[in-house]
Coordinates of N, CA and C in Angstrom, one line a residue:
Chain G
X1047 N 9.0 81.5 7.8 CA 8.0 82.0 8.9 C 7.5 80.6 9.6
X1048 N 7.8 80.3 10.8 CA 7.4 79.1 11.5 C 6.1 79.1 12.0
X1049 N 5.4 80.3 11.9 CA 4.2 80.4 12.5 C 3.0 79.7 11.7
X1050 N 1.7 79.9 12.3 CA 0.6 79.4 11.6 C 0.2 80.2 10.5
X1051 N 0.0 79.7 9.4 CA -0.2 80.4 8.1 C -1.5 80.1 7.6
X1052 N -2.3 81.2 7.4 CA -3.7 81.1 6.9 C -3.7 81.9 5.6
X1053 N -4.4 81.4 4.7 CA -4.8 82.1 3.3 C -6.1 81.7 2.7
X1054 N -6.8 82.7 2.1 CA -6.3 84.1 2.0 C -6.6 84.9 3.4
X1055 N -6.1 85.9 3.4 CA -6.1 86.9 4.6 C -7.8 87.5 4.4
X1056 N -8.1 87.9 3.2 CA -9.6 88.3 3.0 C -10.1 87.6 1.9
X1057 N -11.3 87.4 2.0 CA -12.1 86.6 0.9 C -13.5 87.2 0.8
X1058 N -13.7 87.6 -0.4 CA -15.1 88.2 -0.6 C -15.8 87.1 -1.6
X1059 N -17.0 86.9 -1.1 CA -17.9 85.9 -2.0 C -19.4 86.4 -2.1
X1060 N -20.1 86.1 -3.0 CA -21.4 86.4 -3.2 C -22.2 85.3 -2.5
X1061 N -23.4 85.6 -2.2 CA -24.3 84.6 -1.7 C -24.4 83.4 -2.6
X1062 N -24.4 82.1 -2.0 CA -24.4 81.0 -2.9 C -23.1 80.3 -3.5
X1063 N -22.1 81.3 -3.2 CA -20.6 80.7 -3.7 C -20.1 79.9 -2.7
X1064 N -19.0 79.2 -3.0 CA -18.2 78.4 -2.0 C -17.1 79.2 -1.5
X1065 N -16.7 79.0 -0.2 CA -15.4 79.7 0.3 C -14.6 78.5 0.8
X1066 N -13.3 78.7 0.5 CA -12.3 77.7 0.9 C -11.3 78.4 1.7
X1067 N -11.0 78.1 2.9 CA -10.1 78.7 3.9 C -8.9 77.7 4.1
X1068 N -7.7 78.1 4.0 CA -6.7 77.2 4.4 C -5.7 77.6 5.5
X1069 N -5.3 76.6 6.0 CA -4.4 76.7 7.3 C -3.3 75.6 7.4
X1070 N -2.1 76.2 7.5 CA -1.0 75.2 7.6 C -0.3 75.6 9.0
X1071 N -0.3 74.6 9.8 CA -0.1 74.6 11.3 C 1.6 75.0 11.4
X1072 N 1.8 75.4 12.6 CA 3.2 75.7 13.0 C 3.9 74.4 12.7
X1073 N 5.2 74.5 12.4 CA 6.1 73.4 12.1 C 6.2 72.5 13.4
X1074 N 5.9 71.3 13.2 CA 6.0 70.4 14.1 C 4.6 70.1 14.9
X1075 N 3.7 70.8 14.6 CA 2.4 70.6 15.2 C 1.4 69.9 14.2
X1076 N 0.7 68.9 14.9 CA -0.2 68.0 14.2 C -1.6 68.2 14.6
X1077 N -1.9 69.3 15.5 CA -3.3 69.4 16.0 C -3.6 70.7 15.4
X1078 N -4.8 70.7 14.8 CA -5.5 72.0 14.2 C -6.8 72.3 14.7
X1079 N -7.0 73.5 15.1 CA -8.4 74.0 15.5 C -8.8 75.0 14.7
X1080 N -10.1 75.1 14.4 CA -10.7 76.1 13.6 C -11.8 76.9 14.5
X1081 N -11.7 78.3 14.6 CA -12.6 79.1 15.4 C -13.1 80.2 14.6
X1082 N -14.3 80.6 14.9 CA -14.9 81.8 14.2 C -15.3 82.8 15.1
X1083 N -15.0 84.0 14.6 CA -15.3 85.4 15.4 C -16.3 86.1 14.8
X1084 N -17.5 86.2 15.2 CA -18.5 87.2 14.5 C -18.2 88.7 15.2
X1085 N -18.6 89.5 14.4 CA -18.2 91.0 14.8 C -18.7 91.2 16.3
X1086 N -17.8 91.7 17.1 CA -18.2 92.3 18.5 C -18.5 91.0 19.3
X1087 N -18.0 89.8 18.9 CA -18.2 88.6 19.7 C -17.0 87.9 20.0
X1088 N -16.9 86.9 21.0 CA -15.8 86.2 21.3 C -15.5 85.0 20.3
X1089 N -14.4 84.5 20.3 CA -14.1 83.2 19.4 C -14.8 82.0 19.8
X1090 N -15.6 81.4 18.7 CA -16.2 80.2 19.0 C -15.6 79.0 18.4
X1091 N -15.4 78.0 19.0 CA -14.9 76.8 18.5 C -15.7 76.2 17.4
X1092 N -15.1 75.8 16.4 CA -15.8 75.0 15.2 C -15.4 73.5 15.2
X1093 N -14.1 73.3 15.0 CA -13.6 71.9 14.6 C -12.2 71.7 15.0
X1094 N -11.9 70.6 15.4 CA -10.6 70.1 15.9 C -10.2 68.8 14.9
X1095 N -9.0 69.1 14.3 CA -8.4 67.9 13.6 C -6.9 67.6 13.8
X1096 N -6.8 66.2 13.7 CA -5.5 65.8 13.5 C -5.2 65.3 12.1
X1097 N -4.0 65.0 11.6 CA -3.9 64.5 10.2 C -4.9 63.5 10.0
X1098 N -5.5 63.7 8.9 CA -6.5 62.8 8.3 C -7.7 62.3 9.3
X1099 N -7.8 63.0 10.3 CA -9.0 62.7 11.3 C -9.4 63.9 11.9
X1100 N -10.9 63.8 11.9 CA -11.7 64.7 12.7 C -11.9 64.4 14.0
X1101 N -11.5 65.1 15.0 CA -11.5 64.7 16.3 C -12.8 65.1 17.0
X1102 N -13.1 66.5 16.8 CA -14.2 67.0 17.4 C -14.8 68.0 16.6
X1103 N -16.0 67.9 16.1 CA -16.7 68.8 15.2 C -18.0 69.5 15.9
X1104 N -18.1 69.3 17.1 CA -19.3 69.8 17.9 C -19.6 71.3 17.7
X1105 N -18.6 72.0 17.1 CA -19.0 73.6 17.1 C -19.4 73.8 15.6
X1106 N -19.3 72.8 14.7 CA -19.6 73.0 13.2 C -21.0 73.0 13.1
X1107 N -21.5 74.0 12.2 CA -22.9 74.0 12.0 C -23.2 72.8 11.2
X1108 N -24.5 72.3 11.1 CA -24.7 70.8 10.7 C -24.7 70.8 9.1
X1109 N -25.0 72.0 8.6 CA -25.0 72.0 7.0 C -24.0 73.1 6.5
X1110 N -23.6 72.8 5.3 CA -22.7 73.6 4.5 C -21.3 73.9 4.9
X1111 N -21.0 73.4 6.1 CA -19.6 73.5 6.4 C -18.9 72.2 6.7
X1112 N -17.6 72.0 6.1 CA -16.9 70.9 6.3 C -15.4 71.2 6.6
X1113 N -14.6 70.3 7.0 CA -13.2 70.6 7.3 C -12.4 69.3 7.0
X1114 N -11.3 69.5 6.6 CA -10.4 68.3 6.5 C -9.0 68.8 6.7
X1115 N -8.0 67.7 7.0 CA -6.7 67.9 7.3 C -5.9 66.8 6.7
X1116 N -5.7 66.8 5.4 CA -5.0 65.7 4.7 C -3.7 65.3 5.0
X1117 N -3.3 64.2 4.7 CA -2.0 63.7 5.0 C -1.0 64.7 4.5
X1118 N -1.1 65.2 3.4 CA -0.2 66.2 2.7 C -1.0 67.5 2.5
X1119 N -0.3 68.6 2.9 CA -1.0 69.9 2.6 C -1.7 70.4 3.8
X1120 N -2.3 71.6 3.6 CA -2.9 72.4 4.7 C -4.3 71.7 5.1
X1121 N -4.9 72.4 6.2 CA -6.1 72.0 6.6 C -7.0 73.0 5.8
X1122 N -8.2 72.5 5.4 CA -9.0 73.3 4.7 C -10.5 73.3 5.4
X1123 N -10.9 74.5 5.6 CA -12.3 74.7 6.0 C -13.2 75.2 4.8
X1124 N -14.1 74.5 4.4 CA -15.0 74.7 3.4 C -16.4 75.1 3.8
X1125 N -16.9 76.1 3.2 CA -18.1 76.6 3.3 C -19.0 76.6 2.0
X1126 N -20.0 75.9 2.0 CA -20.7 75.9 0.6 C -21.9 76.7 0.8
X1127 N -22.2 77.3 -0.5 CA -23.6 78.2 -0.4 C -23.5 79.3 0.7
X1128 N -22.5 80.0 0.6 CA -22.4 81.0 1.7 C -23.5 82.0 1.7
X1129 N -23.8 82.4 3.0 CA -24.9 83.4 3.3 C -24.4 84.6 4.0
X1130 N -25.0 85.6 4.0 CA -24.4 86.9 4.7 C -24.1 86.5 6.1
X1131 N -24.8 85.7 6.8 CA -24.4 85.4 8.2 C -23.1 84.6 8.5
X1132 N -22.6 84.2 7.3 CA -21.2 83.5 7.4 C -20.0 84.6 7.5
X1133 N -20.3 85.7 7.3 CA -19.2 86.9 7.3 C -18.8 86.9 8.7
X1134 N -17.5 86.8 8.8 CA -16.8 86.6 10.1 C -15.2 86.6 9.9
X1135 N -14.5 86.6 10.9 CA -13.1 86.1 10.8 C -12.9 84.8 11.3
X1136 N -12.4 84.0 10.4 CA -12.1 82.5 10.8 C -10.5 82.4 11.1
X1137 N -10.3 81.9 12.4 CA -9.0 81.7 12.9 C -8.6 80.4 13.1
X1138 N -7.5 79.9 12.6 CA -7.0 78.7 12.8 C -5.9 78.6 13.8
X1139 N -5.9 77.7 14.6 CA -4.8 77.4 15.7 C -4.2 76.1 15.6
X1140 N -3.0 76.0 15.9 CA -2.3 74.7 16.1 C -1.6 74.4 17.5
X1141 N -1.4 73.3 17.7 CA -0.7 72.9 19.0 C 0.1 71.7 18.8
X1142 N 0.9 71.5 19.8 CA 1.9 70.3 19.6 C 1.3 69.1 19.9
X1143 N 0.2 69.0 20.8 CA -0.5 67.7 21.1 C 0.2 67.2 22.4
X1144 N 1.1 67.8 23.0 CA 1.8 67.2 24.1 C 1.9 68.5 25.2
X1145 N 1.8 68.0 26.6 CA 1.9 69.0 27.6 C 0.6 69.9 27.5
X1146 N 0.8 71.0 28.2 CA -0.3 72.0 28.1 C -0.9 72.3 26.8
X1147 N -2.1 72.5 26.7 CA -2.7 72.6 25.3 C -2.6 74.1 24.8
X1148 N -1.4 74.5 24.7 CA -1.1 76.0 24.2 C -1.3 76.0 22.8
X1149 N -2.5 76.8 22.3 CA -2.5 76.9 20.9 C -2.1 78.2 20.3
X1150 N -1.5 78.2 19.2 CA -1.1 79.3 18.4 C -1.9 79.6 17.3
X1151 N -2.1 80.8 17.2 CA -3.1 81.3 16.2 C -2.4 81.9 14.8
X1152 N -3.1 81.7 13.8 CA -2.8 82.4 12.5 C -3.5 83.7 12.5
X1153 N -3.3 84.5 11.5 CA -3.7 85.8 11.3 C -5.2 85.8 10.8
X1154 N -5.7 84.8 10.5 CA -7.2 84.8 10.4 C -7.5 85.0 9.0
X1155 N -8.6 84.5 8.4 CA -9.2 84.8 7.1 C -10.5 85.7 7.5
X1156 N -10.5 86.8 6.8 CA -11.9 87.6 6.9 C -12.7 87.4 5.7
X1157 N -13.7 86.8 6.0 CA -14.7 86.4 5.0 C -15.9 87.4 5.0
X1158 N -16.0 88.0 3.7 CA -17.3 88.9 3.5 C -18.2 88.2 2.6
X1159 N -19.4 88.1 2.9 CA -20.4 87.8 1.9 C -21.2 88.8 1.4
X1160 N -21.3 89.0 0.2 CA -22.1 90.2 -0.4 C -23.5 89.8 -0.6
Chain S
X943 N -26.0 80.2 32.1 CA -24.7 80.8 32.5 C -23.6 80.5 31.4
X944 N -22.8 81.5 31.0 CA -21.8 81.4 30.0 C -20.8 80.6 30.5
X945 N -20.0 79.9 29.5 CA -18.8 79.1 30.0 C -17.7 80.0 30.7
X946 N -17.4 81.2 30.0 CA -16.4 81.9 30.5 C -17.1 83.3 30.6
X947 N -17.0 84.0 31.6 CA -17.5 85.4 31.8 C -16.5 86.3 32.1
X948 N -16.5 87.6 31.3 CA -15.7 88.5 31.8 C -16.5 89.9 31.6
X949 N -16.1 90.9 32.3 CA -16.5 92.3 32.2 C -15.9 92.8 30.9
X950 N -16.8 93.1 30.2 CA -16.4 93.7 28.8 C -15.7 95.1 28.8
X951 N -15.8 95.8 29.9 CA -15.1 97.3 30.0 C -15.9 98.2 29.2
X952 N -15.2 99.1 28.6 CA -13.8 99.2 28.6 C -13.4 99.9 29.8
X953 N -12.0 99.5 30.1 CA -11.3 100.2 31.3 C -10.3 101.1 30.5
X954 N -10.6 102.3 31.1 CA -9.7 103.5 30.4 C -8.9 103.8 31.6
X955 N -7.5 103.8 31.5 CA -6.7 104.1 32.6 C -5.6 104.9 32.0
X956 N -5.0 105.8 33.0 CA -3.8 106.6 32.6 C -2.4 105.7 32.4
X957 N -1.6 106.2 31.8 CA -0.2 105.4 31.8 C 0.3 105.3 33.2
X958 N 0.9 104.2 33.5 CA 1.4 104.0 35.0 C 0.4 103.4 35.9
X959 N -0.9 103.3 35.5 CA -1.7 102.8 36.5 C -1.7 101.2 36.5
X960 N -2.4 100.7 37.7 CA -2.5 99.3 37.7 C -3.9 99.0 37.5
X961 N -4.1 97.9 36.9 CA -5.4 97.6 36.5 C -5.6 96.0 36.6
X962 N -6.7 95.7 37.0 CA -7.0 94.2 37.3 C -8.2 93.7 36.5
X963 N -8.3 92.5 35.8 CA -9.2 92.1 35.2 C -9.7 90.8 35.8
X964 N -10.9 90.3 35.9 CA -11.3 89.2 36.6 C -12.2 88.3 35.5
X965 N -12.3 87.0 35.7 CA -13.0 86.2 34.8 C -13.5 85.1 35.6
X966 N -14.6 84.5 35.3 CA -15.1 83.3 36.0 C -15.4 82.3 34.9
X967 N -15.2 81.0 35.2 CA -15.6 80.0 34.4 C -16.6 79.0 35.0
X968 N -17.4 78.2 34.2 CA -18.4 77.4 34.7 C -18.1 75.8 34.8
X969 N -17.1 75.6 33.9 CA -16.8 74.0 34.0 C -15.7 73.4 34.9
X970 N -16.1 72.9 35.9 CA -15.1 72.4 36.9 C -14.1 71.5 36.4
X971 N -14.5 70.9 35.1 CA -13.5 69.9 34.5 C -12.3 70.6 33.8
X972 N -12.4 71.9 33.7 CA -11.2 72.6 32.9 C -10.1 72.4 33.7
X973 N -8.9 72.3 32.9 CA -7.7 72.1 33.5 C -6.5 73.0 33.2
X974 N -6.7 73.7 31.9 CA -5.7 74.7 31.5 C -6.3 76.0 31.4
X975 N -5.6 77.1 31.7 CA -6.2 78.4 31.9 C -5.2 79.3 31.2
X976 N -5.7 80.3 30.5 CA -4.8 81.2 29.7 C -5.3 82.6 29.8
X977 N -4.4 83.6 29.6 CA -4.9 84.9 29.1 C -4.3 85.2 27.7
X978 N -5.0 85.5 26.8 CA -4.7 85.8 25.4 C -5.0 87.4 25.2
X979 N -4.1 88.0 24.4 CA -4.4 89.4 24.1 C -4.7 89.4 22.7
X980 N -5.7 90.3 22.3 CA -6.2 90.5 20.9 C -6.2 92.0 20.5
X981 N -5.3 92.3 19.7 CA -5.6 93.7 19.1 C -6.5 93.8 18.1
X982 N -7.0 95.2 17.7 CA -8.1 95.3 17.0 C -7.8 94.5 15.5
X983 N -8.8 93.7 15.1 CA -8.7 93.1 13.8 C -7.4 92.1 13.5
X984 N -6.9 91.7 14.6 CA -5.6 90.8 14.8 C -6.1 89.5 15.5
X985 N -5.2 88.5 15.4 CA -5.4 87.2 15.9 C -5.1 87.2 17.4
X986 N -5.8 86.4 18.1 CA -5.4 86.3 19.6 C -3.8 85.8 19.7
X987 N -3.3 86.4 20.8 CA -1.8 85.9 20.9 C -1.8 85.8 22.5
X988 N -1.0 84.6 22.8 CA -1.0 84.0 24.1 C -0.1 85.0 24.8
X989 N -0.8 85.5 26.1 CA 0.1 86.4 27.0 C 0.7 85.7 27.9
X990 N -0.1 84.7 28.8 CA 0.4 83.9 29.7 C -0.5 82.8 30.1
X991 N 0.2 81.7 30.5 CA -0.7 80.5 31.1 C -0.9 81.0 32.4
X992 N -1.9 80.3 33.2 CA -2.3 80.6 34.5 C -2.2 79.5 35.5
X993 N -1.5 79.5 36.4 CA -1.4 78.2 37.4 C -1.9 78.5 38.7
X994 N -2.3 77.4 39.4 CA -2.8 77.6 40.7 C -2.0 78.5 41.7
X995 N -0.7 78.2 41.5 CA 0.2 78.9 42.3 C 0.4 80.3 42.1
X996 N -0.3 80.7 41.0 CA 0.0 82.2 40.6 C 1.3 82.2 39.7
X997 N 1.3 83.1 38.8 CA 2.6 83.3 38.1 C 2.7 84.6 37.5
X998 N 3.9 85.2 37.5 CA 4.2 86.5 37.1 C 5.1 86.5 35.9
X999 N 4.9 87.4 35.0 CA 5.8 87.7 33.9 C 5.9 89.2 33.7
X1000 N 7.0 89.7 34.2 CA 7.2 91.1 34.3 C 6.2 91.9 34.9
X1001 N 5.5 92.7 34.2 CA 4.3 93.6 34.8 C 3.1 92.8 34.9
X1002 N 2.9 91.8 34.5 CA 1.8 90.9 34.4 C 1.8 89.7 35.4
X1003 N 0.7 89.7 36.3 CA 0.5 88.7 37.2 C -0.9 88.0 37.1
X1004 N -0.9 86.6 37.0 CA -2.0 85.8 36.8 C -2.3 85.1 38.1
X1005 N -3.5 84.9 38.5 CA -4.0 84.1 39.5 C -5.0 83.2 39.1
X1006 N -5.1 82.0 39.7 CA -6.4 81.1 39.5 C -6.8 80.6 40.7
X1007 N -8.1 80.7 41.1 CA -8.7 80.2 42.3 C -9.7 79.0 41.8
X1008 N -9.2 77.7 41.9 CA -10.0 76.6 41.4 C -11.4 76.4 42.2
X1009 N -11.2 76.9 43.5 CA -12.4 76.5 44.3 C -13.5 77.5 43.9
X1010 N -13.2 78.8 43.6 CA -14.1 79.7 43.2 C -14.4 79.7 41.6
X1011 N -13.4 79.1 40.9 CA -13.6 79.1 39.5 C -13.4 80.6 38.9
X1012 N -12.3 81.0 39.4 CA -12.0 82.5 39.1 C -10.6 82.7 38.6
X1013 N -10.4 83.4 37.8 CA -9.1 83.8 37.1 C -8.8 85.3 37.2
X1014 N -7.7 85.7 37.5 CA -7.6 87.4 37.5 C -6.2 87.6 36.7
X1015 N -6.1 88.7 36.2 CA -4.8 89.2 35.5 C -4.7 90.7 36.0
X1016 N -3.5 90.9 36.6 CA -3.0 92.3 37.0 C -2.0 92.8 36.1
X1017 N -2.2 94.1 35.7 CA -1.1 94.7 35.0 C -0.7 95.9 35.6
X1018 N 0.6 96.0 36.0 CA 1.2 97.0 36.8 C 1.8 98.2 35.7
X1019 N 2.0 99.2 36.1 CA 2.8 100.3 35.3 C 2.3 100.2 33.8
X1020 N 0.9 100.5 33.6 CA 0.4 100.3 32.3 C 1.2 101.2 31.2
X1021 N 1.4 100.6 29.9 CA 2.0 101.4 28.9 C 0.8 101.5 27.9
X1022 N 0.9 102.5 27.0 CA 0.1 102.8 26.0 C 0.0 101.4 25.1
X1023 N 1.1 100.8 25.0 CA 1.1 99.6 24.0 C 0.3 98.4 24.7
X1024 N -0.2 98.6 26.1 CA -1.0 97.6 26.5 C -2.4 97.6 26.1
X1025 N -2.9 98.6 25.3 CA -4.3 98.9 25.0 C -4.5 97.8 24.1
X1026 N -5.6 96.9 24.4 CA -5.9 95.8 23.6 C -7.1 95.1 24.3
X1027 N -7.6 94.2 23.8 CA -8.7 93.3 24.4 C -8.0 92.0 25.0
X1028 N -8.4 91.9 26.3 CA -7.7 90.7 26.9 C -8.8 89.5 27.2
X1029 N -8.3 88.5 26.6 CA -9.3 87.3 26.6 C -9.0 86.3 27.6
X1030 N -9.9 85.9 28.4 CA -9.8 84.8 29.4 C -10.1 83.6 28.7
X1031 N -9.3 82.5 28.8 CA -9.5 81.4 28.0 C -9.2 80.2 28.8
X1032 N -10.1 79.0 28.6 CA -9.9 78.0 29.5 C -10.3 76.7 28.4
X1033 N -9.4 75.5 28.9 CA -9.7 74.4 28.1 C -11.1 73.8 28.5
X1034 N -11.8 73.1 27.5 CA -13.0 72.6 27.8 C -13.0 71.5 28.9
X1035 N -11.9 70.7 28.6 CA -11.7 69.5 29.5 C -10.1 69.4 29.6
X1036 N -9.5 68.3 30.1 CA -8.1 68.1 30.3 C -7.8 67.5 28.8
X1037 N -6.4 67.8 28.7 CA -5.7 67.3 27.4 C -6.0 68.1 26.2
X1038 N -5.9 67.7 25.1 CA -6.0 68.6 23.8 C -7.4 68.7 23.3
X1039 N -8.0 69.6 24.0 CA -9.4 70.0 23.8 C -9.5 71.3 23.3
X1040 N -10.7 71.6 22.7 CA -11.0 73.2 22.3 C -10.9 74.2 23.4
X1041 N -10.5 75.3 23.0 CA -10.5 76.3 24.1 C -11.7 77.1 23.9
X1042 N -12.0 77.4 25.2 CA -13.3 78.3 25.3 C -13.1 79.6 25.7
X1043 N -13.4 80.6 24.9 CA -12.9 82.1 25.1 C -14.0 82.9 25.8
X1044 N -13.7 83.7 26.5 CA -14.6 84.8 27.0 C -14.6 85.8 25.9
X1045 N -15.5 86.8 26.0 CA -15.8 87.8 24.9 C -14.6 88.9 25.1
X1046 N -14.0 88.9 26.2 CA -12.9 89.9 26.3 C -13.2 91.1 27.0
X1047 N -12.0 91.6 27.7 CA -12.1 92.8 28.4 C -11.4 93.9 27.5
X1048 N -11.9 95.0 27.1 CA -11.1 96.1 26.5 C -10.4 97.0 27.4
X1049 N -9.1 97.2 27.2 CA -8.2 98.1 27.9 C -7.9 99.2 26.9
X1050 N -8.0 100.5 27.4 CA -7.4 101.7 26.8 C -6.3 102.4 27.8
X1051 N -5.3 102.5 27.4 CA -4.3 103.2 28.4 C -4.2 104.5 27.8
X1052 N -4.4 105.5 28.4 CA -4.4 106.9 27.9 C -3.2 107.7 28.4
X1053 N -2.6 108.5 27.5 CA -1.4 109.1 27.9 C -1.7 110.4 28.7

């Protein structure tokens, strides 16, 4: 499967635990974007990364959230000390980085905080 | 003013109908424009890019008016399988920048 792969698809955490969401971009893509979709809301940008670099994190909450895209392996979105308000669908997208910025999305991770 | 605004709908139309969705965006620096489709509890999927000259893909036609900062999507001969939420999407600026999504317009095509 050459598409954007996210795992896990569903993640349940209790308040105060950590959540780690993983994203492998489409083959040949080096640009990764994370978006969050709250229930009945549109997708909101969180962070944009290239290999080993955070390019734009203007959409990330100031505390508890971090992201990385190491030289080897998937991009990771990490949420520390989760709260109920973090319950949402988290989508990762990747793009080629050339030409029109067409982004292809993974199936998402649905995080539920109990 | 929201960066991307859409009528949330729902639009309930019979099979075979023609339906049009509109969208406005506030950032005049936006350079790329798209329509994505999102089915319930699924990821957004690219439907088509939108160009100033207008473009057509089968039953779908998209138009862009940069002067008015307005984007449209026309669906002809609606199918049941067209039922979904249609997302108007723009680039924040030129180049590889984050996408800004509208909240979407919900379409239900009824037999």
